Amino acid sequence: MIQTDIPLHSESLVQLNRQMIVILDFGSQYSELIARRIRETQVYSEVLSYRTTAEQLQQLNPKGIILSGGPSSVYDNGAPVCDPQIWHLGIPILGVCYGMQLMVKQLGGEVVKAERAEYGKASLLIDDPTDLFTNVEDRTTMWMSHGDSCNVLPEGFEVLAHTENTSCAAIAHHENKLYGVQFHPEVVHSIGGLALIRNFVYHICDCEPTWTTAAFVEEAIREIRARVGNKRVLLALSGGVDSSTLAFLLHKAIGDQLTCVFIDQGFMRKLEPERLVKLFQEQFHIPVEYVQARDRFLALLAGVTDPEEKRRRIGHEFISVFEEASKSLGPFDYLAQGTLYPDVIESADTNVDPKTGERVAVKIKSHHNVGGLPKDLRFKLVEPLRKLFKDEVRKVGRSIGLPEEIVQRQPFPGPGLAIRILGEVTADRLNILRDADLIVRQEINRQGMYHELWQAFAVLLPIRSVGVMGDQRTYAYPIVLRLVKSEDGMTADWARVPYDLLETISNRIVNEVQGVNRVVYDITSKPPGTIEWE
């Protein structure tokens, strides 16, 4: 994933975070993970395009720069390169894999195709246990992924560590504070990786832990009030952790100037819509406008079996219903969106009004895969969470009083159960899946495993098979159980749960859910599969 130009952060963020590490992205699948690891040290980090100039970096005044890995070879035609002036900024730089090779090549060294490519775990032999490798154990495991190697180092560089296959696994120019590693310290497979990152952040870049939840909440509230003034803000509430945290934060900042709209499209889990509205209005005292639109959405999906067409129709109808609600409840000057930092990095779902310079909404981000607002429905955007990763949103939600049942809520797709029913979505199939899904959640909770799993849910297949119940032949639907573990949803593995738990879930579903006579367990990891079935 090569990043296109990404907006630099706001001036207020610079003031809040005088300590910052910039990651220049060269297309690595781990660039976001590097940023997250740095933030785990309580230092702010930001991912920018490798095209970011030395002048722009100088304006940001980061305490350090990390060059990410990437799929290219430094000698490929059109291989991405950074502004060579960054080496002369006097800012500490850490090159990771491709970033290290680029550093070597641009500073006069030599990179060649390795005699043996190195992928996976490798034992790191540390030659210099200071600086970058302070408190990192010799022969610790690091994760390798490279086909090129540094053959000749630039002047002033020395080797810090090696492996059996790579003579230059880590290098440094101590005087200029330029460092390179031929492995990925950010991945969980690198045992000493986080210690190495902390050494770069604290010992080499001399950062302090200023990126805290309390500091973020204080600054976010101040920014919201300054931006919104006495104007009204509209928020599409989904009940997920992002939109719920956003609702709490906005209500804390501007109170009754916030209007939350919950559109019940009929694809949520059993009793969730009623629970959500009651929770916000009675317990949190945040008013929610409830829009019941189940029949409209279900009618639109009649006869539709293609998953992308389902998403498209749900998205367009959501926009229509939302537009009607905004007009009847409005006028509103601002639209609040639960945009998170990975969304900012991966896709720019906004336009800029050429007259005012304001960002104008073209998508409802709080509903995953929902689609864009019409261009004539123009709001100014309020996106207080756009600096945060998912785990940081959970910390913010918890710090401002969001209950654990929402903070720890497992991810749930915007189209809801409509994409957990393969084939046509009908009222009968929705009722079957809701009942089965409730049993899955009840038993997972009863076992105390809810927070151990990234997601646990049921899928209804549009086929029938023969069964025997009470000496009678049945011909009914199968339910697929999907229980996975994951750190961030990018990859996932099927959960090795106890057999007696699977047995209990299966027995309850076939006995309590009419129309089901078979339960199967999905043991596919991601990749090659996906977590959701559609």
Tab-separated table of N, CA and C in Angstrom, residues 184-246:
chain	number	residue	atom	x	y	z
A	184	HIS	N	11.685	-6.599	11.100
A	184	HIS	CA	10.502	-5.814	11.477
A	184	HIS	C	10.328	-5.843	12.997
A	185	PRO	N	10.814	-4.833	13.713
A	185	PRO	CA	10.676	-4.834	15.175
A	185	PRO	C	9.232	-4.617	15.633
A	186	GLU	N	8.369	-4.142	14.733
A	186	GLU	CA	7.002	-3.786	15.124
A	186	GLU	C	6.052	-4.970	15.239
A	187	VAL	N	6.390	-6.125	14.620
A	187	VAL	CA	5.463	-7.256	14.629
A	187	VAL	C	5.621	-8.059	15.915
A	188	VAL	N	4.567	-8.772	16.296
A	188	VAL	CA	4.584	-9.504	17.570
A	188	VAL	C	5.612	-10.630	17.558
A	189	HIS	N	5.979	-11.117	16.373
A	189	HIS	CA	6.944	-12.209	16.286
A	189	HIS	C	8.354	-11.764	16.686
A	190	SER	N	8.623	-10.460	16.637
A	190	SER	CA	9.937	-9.940	17.043
A	190	SER	C	9.939	-9.737	18.558
A	191	ILE	N	10.559	-10.684	19.263
A	191	ILE	CA	10.463	-10.708	20.724
A	191	ILE	C	11.032	-9.438	21.357
A	192	GLY	N	12.172	-8.977	20.861
A	192	GLY	CA	12.780	-7.773	21.432
A	192	GLY	C	12.431	-6.504	20.681
A	193	GLY	N	11.409	-6.580	19.817
A	193	GLY	CA	11.081	-5.446	18.957
A	193	GLY	C	10.609	-4.207	19.679
A	194	LEU	N	9.721	-4.388	20.648
A	194	LEU	CA	9.190	-3.222	21.354
A	194	LEU	C	10.273	-2.534	22.181
A	195	ALA	N	11.181	-3.311	22.753
A	195	ALA	CA	12.298	-2.722	23.509
A	195	ALA	C	13.167	-1.886	22.584
A	196	LEU	N	13.403	-2.390	21.361
A	196	LEU	CA	14.197	-1.641	20.382
A	196	LEU	C	13.494	-0.334	20.018
A	197	ILE	N	12.177	-0.395	19.800
A	197	ILE	CA	11.413	0.812	19.455
A	197	ILE	C	11.473	1.815	20.598
A	198	ARG	N	11.335	1.329	21.815
A	198	ARG	CA	11.420	2.227	22.980
A	198	ARG	C	12.808	2.874	23.054
A	199	ASN	N	13.832	2.118	22.741
A	199	ASN	CA	15.180	2.697	22.757
A	199	ASN	C	15.303	3.820	21.734
A	200	PHE	N	14.758	3.602	20.553
A	200	PHE	CA	14.817	4.653	19.533
A	200	PHE	C	14.030	5.881	19.976
A	201	VAL	N	12.840	5.655	20.492
A	201	VAL	CA	11.955	6.762	20.871
A	201	VAL	C	12.508	7.555	22.054
A	202	TYR	N	12.949	6.845	23.101
A	202	TYR	CA	13.344	7.527	24.335
A	202	TYR	C	14.838	7.868	24.402
A	203	HIS	N	15.703	6.902	24.092
A	203	HIS	CA	17.135	7.135	24.275
A	203	HIS	C	17.765	7.892	23.113
A	204	ILE	N	17.323	7.569	21.907
A	204	ILE	CA	17.937	8.201	20.732
A	204	ILE	C	17.228	9.496	20.358
A	205	CYS	N	15.880	9.477	20.356
A	205	CYS	CA	15.119	10.683	19.980
A	205	CYS	C	14.832	11.590	21.175
A	206	ASP	N	15.087	11.100	22.383
A	206	ASP	CA	14.920	11.904	23.599
A	206	ASP	C	13.479	12.395	23.765
A	207	CYS	N	12.512	11.512	23.485
A	207	CYS	CA	11.097	11.868	23.640
A	207	CYS	C	10.649	11.715	25.085
A	208	GLU	N	9.504	12.317	25.391
A	208	GLU	CA	8.856	12.167	26.684
A	208	GLU	C	7.437	11.660	26.447
A	209	PRO	N	6.848	10.945	27.398
A	209	PRO	CA	5.515	10.352	27.215
A	209	PRO	C	4.387	11.373	27.360
A	210	THR	N	4.160	12.162	26.311
A	210	THR	CA	3.135	13.216	26.373
A	210	THR	C	1.820	12.818	25.711
A	211	TRP	N	1.815	11.700	24.982
A	211	TRP	CA	0.591	11.287	24.279
A	211	TRP	C	-0.234	10.414	25.228
A	212	THR	N	-1.097	11.058	26.010
A	212	THR	CA	-1.922	10.358	26.992
A	212	THR	C	-3.396	10.572	26.689
A	213	THR	N	-4.216	9.687	27.202
A	213	THR	CA	-5.664	9.794	26.997
A	213	THR	C	-6.202	11.093	27.581
A	214	ALA	N	-5.771	11.431	28.772
A	214	ALA	CA	-6.266	12.648	29.427
A	214	ALA	C	-5.918	13.889	28.608
A	215	ALA	N	-4.690	13.939	28.077
A	215	ALA	CA	-4.283	15.095	27.275
A	215	ALA	C	-5.101	15.176	26.000
A	216	PHE	N	-5.373	14.018	25.375
A	216	PHE	CA	-6.164	14.017	24.153
A	216	PHE	C	-7.586	14.509	24.409
A	217	VAL	N	-8.238	14.009	25.442
A	217	VAL	CA	-9.631	14.389	25.735
A	217	VAL	C	-9.724	15.886	25.996
A	218	GLU	N	-8.798	16.396	26.786
A	218	GLU	CA	-8.806	17.833	27.098
A	218	GLU	C	-8.669	18.672	25.832
A	219	GLU	N	-7.732	18.299	24.962
A	219	GLU	CA	-7.517	19.061	23.741
A	219	GLU	C	-8.685	18.893	22.772
A	220	ALA	N	-9.250	17.681	22.692
A	220	ALA	CA	-10.361	17.429	21.779
A	220	ALA	C	-11.576	18.266	22.152
A	221	ILE	N	-11.884	18.343	23.422
A	221	ILE	CA	-13.025	19.146	23.877
A	221	ILE	C	-12.801	20.615	23.558
A	222	ARG	N	-11.586	21.093	23.776
A	222	ARG	CA	-11.267	22.482	23.472
A	222	ARG	C	-11.415	22.749	21.974
A	223	GLU	N	-10.941	21.810	21.130
A	223	GLU	CA	-11.056	21.976	19.679
A	223	GLU	C	-12.507	21.949	19.216
A	224	ILE	N	-13.300	21.040	19.762
A	224	ILE	CA	-14.714	20.937	19.377
A	224	ILE	C	-15.441	22.238	19.681
A	225	ARG	N	-15.251	22.740	20.868
A	225	ARG	CA	-15.939	23.978	21.263
A	225	ARG	C	-15.502	25.162	20.402
A	226	ALA	N	-14.203	25.233	20.111
A	226	ALA	CA	-13.708	26.341	19.291
A	226	ALA	C	-14.239	26.239	17.865
A	227	ARG	N	-14.343	25.026	17.341
A	227	ARG	CA	-14.773	24.834	15.956
A	227	ARG	C	-16.272	25.013	15.785
A	228	VAL	N	-17.046	24.443	16.703
A	228	VAL	CA	-18.509	24.418	16.563
A	228	VAL	C	-19.157	25.710	17.043
A	229	GLY	N	-18.602	26.317	18.077
A	229	GLY	CA	-19.234	27.511	18.631
A	229	GLY	C	-20.604	27.181	19.185
A	230	ASN	N	-21.637	27.923	18.741
A	230	ASN	CA	-23.010	27.667	19.214
A	230	ASN	C	-23.861	26.962	18.159
A	231	LYS	N	-23.210	26.364	17.162
A	231	LYS	CA	-23.920	25.690	16.080
A	231	LYS	C	-24.354	24.279	16.486
A	232	ARG	N	-25.248	23.692	15.666
A	232	ARG	CA	-25.773	22.354	15.939
A	232	ARG	C	-24.977	21.294	15.172
A	233	VAL	N	-24.860	20.121	15.799
A	233	VAL	CA	-24.093	19.013	15.230
A	233	VAL	C	-24.981	17.776	15.126
A	234	LEU	N	-24.894	17.085	13.991
A	234	LEU	CA	-25.660	15.866	13.754
A	234	LEU	C	-24.716	14.671	13.743
A	235	LEU	N	-25.121	13.590	14.414
A	235	LEU	CA	-24.318	12.376	14.478
A	235	LEU	C	-25.178	11.160	14.182
A	236	ALA	N	-24.727	10.317	13.244
A	236	ALA	CA	-25.387	9.038	12.988
A	236	ALA	C	-24.825	8.019	13.975
A	237	LEU	N	-25.650	7.611	14.915
A	237	LEU	CA	-25.230	6.705	15.986
A	237	LEU	C	-25.494	5.260	15.573
A	238	SER	N	-24.466	4.415	15.641
A	238	SER	CA	-24.630	3.010	15.280
A	238	SER	C	-24.640	2.090	16.487
A	239	GLY	N	-24.126	2.574	17.610
A	239	GLY	CA	-24.040	1.737	18.794
A	239	GLY	C	-22.690	1.084	18.965
A	240	GLY	N	-21.808	1.211	17.964
A	240	GLY	CA	-20.455	0.681	18.076
A	240	GLY	C	-19.585	1.567	18.943
A	241	VAL	N	-18.376	1.106	19.215
A	241	VAL	CA	-17.506	1.842	20.125
A	241	VAL	C	-17.108	3.196	19.542
A	242	ASP	N	-16.926	3.297	18.225
A	242	ASP	CA	-16.494	4.562	17.626
A	242	ASP	C	-17.566	5.637	17.750
A	243	SER	N	-18.775	5.340	17.255
A	243	SER	CA	-19.830	6.354	17.277
A	243	SER	C	-20.292	6.641	18.706
A	244	SER	N	-20.247	5.635	19.579
A	244	SER	CA	-20.652	5.856	20.971
A	244	SER	C	-19.642	6.735	21.707
A	245	THR	N	-18.357	6.472	21.498
A	245	THR	CA	-17.325	7.317	22.093
A	245	THR	C	-17.435	8.742	21.569
A	246	LEU	N	-17.684	8.865	20.278
A	246	LEU	CA	-17.837	10.185	19.674
A	246	LEU	C	-19.033	10.916	20.272
